[in-house]
Structure formats: structure tokens, C-alpha cells
XYZ file of C-alpha atoms in Angstrom:
231
model
C 58.792 10.090 -49.696
C 55.690 7.569 -48.538
C 56.785 3.554 -48.731
C 55.391 1.952 -52.151
C 51.620 0.320 -51.217
C 52.889 -3.079 -51.543
C 55.608 -2.644 -48.801
C 53.234 -1.152 -46.510
C 51.980 -3.502 -44.070
C 48.115 -5.136 -44.475
C 45.992 -3.505 -42.672
C 45.495 -5.566 -39.366
C 42.053 -6.112 -37.430
C 41.880 -8.210 -34.062
C 38.678 -8.850 -32.599
C 38.290 -10.253 -28.887
C 36.003 -9.462 -25.755
C 36.541 -7.182 -23.524
C 38.979 -8.074 -20.390
C 39.581 -6.983 -17.370
C 43.612 -6.572 -16.245
C 44.149 -9.237 -19.590
C 47.350 -11.338 -19.164
C 50.109 -10.352 -21.550
C 49.802 -11.939 -23.989
C 46.224 -10.389 -24.878
C 47.967 -6.654 -25.500
C 50.399 -8.521 -27.892
C 47.855 -8.866 -29.774
C 46.642 -5.322 -29.135
C 50.183 -4.393 -30.073
C 50.700 -6.406 -33.599
C 46.795 -4.670 -34.305
C 45.803 -1.795 -36.340
C 42.248 -1.939 -34.961
C 40.962 -4.062 -32.172
C 37.376 -4.814 -31.602
C 35.927 -5.119 -28.720
C 33.676 -8.160 -29.144
C 30.450 -6.723 -26.487
C 28.587 -7.239 -29.030
C 27.866 -11.015 -27.850
C 26.830 -13.145 -25.023
C 28.417 -13.146 -21.520
C 30.267 -16.168 -19.769
C 29.477 -16.006 -16.543
C 32.704 -18.157 -15.917
C 35.523 -16.150 -18.119
C 36.920 -13.037 -17.738
C 35.393 -10.640 -19.226
C 34.577 -8.914 -15.413
C 37.481 -10.798 -13.592
C 41.098 -11.130 -13.309
C 43.247 -13.634 -11.527
C 45.645 -12.080 -9.344
C 47.307 -13.961 -6.168
C 45.839 -15.044 -2.918
C 47.379 -13.781 0.235
C 47.434 -17.822 1.411
C 49.416 -18.838 -1.486
C 48.435 -19.834 -5.510
C 45.971 -17.545 -7.786
C 42.163 -16.311 -6.991
C 39.412 -14.280 -9.097
C 39.616 -10.764 -8.117
C 35.464 -9.858 -9.286
C 33.799 -6.506 -10.493
C 30.553 -6.839 -9.275
C 27.662 -7.290 -12.173
C 23.880 -6.620 -11.547
C 21.630 -9.948 -12.507
C 21.553 -10.790 -15.945
C 20.082 -13.305 -18.088
C 22.462 -15.912 -19.174
C 22.570 -14.607 -22.975
C 22.740 -10.603 -21.913
C 25.049 -9.256 -24.262
C 28.718 -8.524 -22.837
C 27.545 -3.996 -24.186
C 24.406 -4.563 -21.878
C 25.813 -5.572 -18.663
C 25.345 -3.195 -15.916
C 28.177 -3.217 -12.752
C 25.791 -3.361 -9.450
C 24.163 -1.143 -6.767
C 26.150 -1.997 -4.492
C 29.341 -2.430 -6.499
C 31.514 0.695 -4.873
C 30.979 -1.636 -1.207
C 31.332 -4.902 -2.801
C 33.982 -4.222 -4.638
C 36.289 -2.733 -1.925
C 35.296 -5.462 0.109
C 37.493 -8.077 -2.411
C 40.439 -5.135 -2.842
C 40.847 -5.465 1.011
C 42.603 -8.952 0.636
C 45.068 -7.368 -1.139
C 46.047 -4.768 1.007
C 50.143 -4.388 0.305
C 48.795 -2.607 -3.537
C 47.446 0.092 -1.275
C 51.974 0.489 -0.719
C 52.765 -0.098 -3.474
C 55.524 2.001 -5.251
C 55.838 0.835 -8.620
C 56.228 3.187 -11.329
C 52.481 2.980 -12.680
C 51.338 1.761 -8.963
C 49.452 5.857 -8.580
C 47.637 5.637 -11.994
C 46.533 2.028 -11.340
C 45.042 1.759 -7.768
C 43.103 5.998 -9.157
C 41.388 3.601 -11.471
C 40.575 0.866 -9.036
C 39.388 3.396 -6.552
C 37.605 4.997 -9.063
C 33.296 4.898 -8.767
C 31.882 1.768 -10.294
C 28.751 2.288 -12.109
C 26.479 2.088 -15.654
C 27.454 -0.475 -18.390
C 30.268 -2.523 -17.805
C 31.533 -1.890 -21.195
C 32.248 1.153 -20.406
C 34.614 0.639 -17.088
C 36.919 -2.348 -19.322
C 37.182 -0.200 -21.753
C 38.393 2.691 -20.337
C 40.579 0.416 -18.241
C 42.851 -1.256 -21.180
C 42.782 2.187 -22.616
C 44.649 3.016 -19.447
C 46.977 0.069 -19.723
C 47.687 0.423 -23.249
C 48.454 4.542 -22.153
C 51.412 2.863 -19.840
C 52.844 -0.407 -21.831
C 52.972 2.406 -24.946
C 50.634 1.223 -27.710
C 48.450 3.032 -29.965
C 45.050 1.500 -28.806
C 43.089 2.634 -31.688
C 40.120 0.557 -29.506
C 36.509 0.429 -31.742
C 33.001 -1.560 -30.227
C 31.714 -3.914 -32.103
C 28.375 -3.131 -30.965
C 29.248 0.426 -33.131
C 29.592 -0.984 -36.533
C 26.650 -2.010 -38.326
C 27.302 -5.704 -38.350
C 24.372 -7.885 -39.578
C 22.808 -9.272 -35.972
C 22.061 -12.549 -37.218
C 25.610 -13.742 -39.157
C 27.321 -15.923 -35.908
C 31.179 -16.411 -35.654
C 33.510 -16.846 -37.993
C 31.425 -14.814 -40.577
C 30.774 -12.271 -37.827
C 34.226 -11.902 -37.422
C 34.951 -11.547 -41.487
C 31.550 -8.848 -41.194
C 33.797 -7.068 -38.912
C 36.791 -6.997 -40.968
C 36.040 -5.807 -43.533
C 33.731 -2.995 -42.281
C 36.901 -1.656 -40.975
C 38.361 -1.279 -44.471
C 41.032 -4.527 -42.149
C 43.173 -7.102 -45.112
C 44.494 -9.493 -42.721
C 43.010 -10.992 -39.264
C 45.560 -11.453 -36.380
C 44.082 -13.768 -33.335
C 45.132 -15.295 -30.729
C 46.869 -19.039 -30.382
C 43.318 -20.589 -28.800
C 41.200 -19.138 -32.524
C 43.113 -22.310 -34.783
C 40.232 -24.078 -34.102
C 37.516 -21.736 -35.393
C 39.028 -19.909 -38.395
C 39.604 -21.368 -41.490
C 42.239 -19.562 -44.146
C 40.040 -20.795 -47.013
C 37.228 -18.579 -45.653
C 39.006 -15.687 -45.562
C 41.192 -15.795 -48.634
C 37.705 -16.299 -50.752
C 37.209 -12.269 -49.331
C 40.807 -10.837 -50.119
C 41.726 -11.516 -46.036
C 44.507 -13.014 -44.978
C 44.413 -15.086 -41.704
C 47.152 -14.760 -38.662
C 47.820 -16.543 -35.337
C 49.638 -15.222 -32.963
C 52.230 -17.315 -30.675
C 50.990 -19.470 -27.644
C 51.756 -16.664 -25.111
C 54.573 -17.921 -22.981
C 55.744 -14.808 -20.868
C 56.468 -13.966 -17.130
C 53.117 -11.425 -16.985
C 50.184 -13.277 -16.937
C 48.530 -11.286 -13.251
C 48.505 -8.348 -15.184
C 48.073 -6.728 -12.084
C 50.345 -6.858 -9.081
C 52.286 -6.786 -12.253
C 51.584 -2.748 -12.719
C 50.832 -1.962 -8.916
C 54.156 -3.660 -8.291
C 56.901 -3.233 -10.873
C 59.628 -0.760 -10.533
C 59.994 -0.034 -13.877
C 57.354 -0.750 -16.633
C 60.325 -1.489 -18.947
C 60.132 -5.107 -18.373
C 56.806 -5.524 -18.957
C 56.674 -3.494 -22.293
C 59.648 -5.353 -23.816
C 57.443 -8.556 -23.536
C 54.184 -6.834 -24.590
C 56.462 -5.683 -27.603
C 58.449 -9.228 -28.572
C 56.638 -9.656 -31.342
C 57.682 -6.265 -33.528
């Protein structure tokens, strides 16, 4: 028998730009959302995390592992970014700096290596969505993903107003955001639309570099527990 409507969790929508193998806190947000929106209808920031991820550098410390992109104007939206014509060659050179990954024998190593070696062509967002779906599957997340560019949202809407329109278009009752969004959104604006605004706590877990964890961890149990810690 279905639970009474009052006892059901409000339909939760989260909106984030698609990132390339982001840290585990990103997937905590996905784990808590009923619908996770890939915010691809906004301008790409060249120094952001959309097309790159942090990994341990061979000489120590961290470095960026960056997908090769075709030249694009500064105002280009994420949905319009393309992978470079010579992306496969450039990508192979960048992966070669992390030769140990080719021998990794973690639980997910084979699946992740196969993804890293797939041909790079076409729209960047296709590749990013595929990577997020891969990780969501490995971590046992339902992964209801929707691209914001697929929704009939007024392009004149900006910032908070655009997010409100996305949540409403998807029948959301609650908007969930990472803690960094506290300066961007106002509870009153959501309440006026009959919506709840909530934020995740700061991520302090150990999996800030997700890609090596997926390749090298003998078991994904600890990573899955970290991502599902808020369940």
C-alpha cells in the first residue's frame, strides 16, 4: 500500500554543471536527488571543472587532467563545446603521464580504463554525461539525469530565476544544492514559488580525487559508503 502523500519525500531536483570525474561530494548530491540536471545551457568557464579533473601528479602534489577541446569563443555554452580534432592523440599523451593506471586492478579499473580509451569526438557534453552515468552505475546511484538544454526554459532568465524555472519545469518541490550555493540563492524566493531550498553539508570525505580512487581501489565499498553517507 503506498505511503500517505504527506509521508513521501518531496520531489528533489539538483542542478549542477556536468564535471569530468568530479570529487565524491558531487555524487552525494546526485544520490540525494530524484532528478539531477546537467546545467549545460550556461557559459563555459575555461578554468572550471567541466572539462578537467584533479589527479595526483607523478612528481607529487596534484595536477589537472584536461580533455582537449576545440577552440571556442569565451561566451560559448557548455552544450556547444566540441572535442578537438586531434583529441585522441593529445589525450593519449596526457594519459601517458599516469602509466600506473594501465596496470591498476581495482574493482572498477577495467570499466574506467575502457571509458578513458574510448574515441574522443563530437560534443563534450555527450562525453561528460556518459562519464557521469558510468560512475553513477558503479556507485549504485539511480542516475536520473536531464540536460537543462533539453528543457523549454526562457533563455532570458538568469541565475536564481533560471534555476527556479528548471525546478518547476520538472515538477520539483525541493531544490538541493552544494554548500557553495548559499551565496547564490534566497530561501524567500523559493518559498514564494512553493519550493523548499536546502543545502548539503560541506564535503570532508577522503575522495577528492575520484579517478584514481575508481581505478586503484581494490573494492568500491568505501567509496560507495562515502557517497551514500547522507542517506
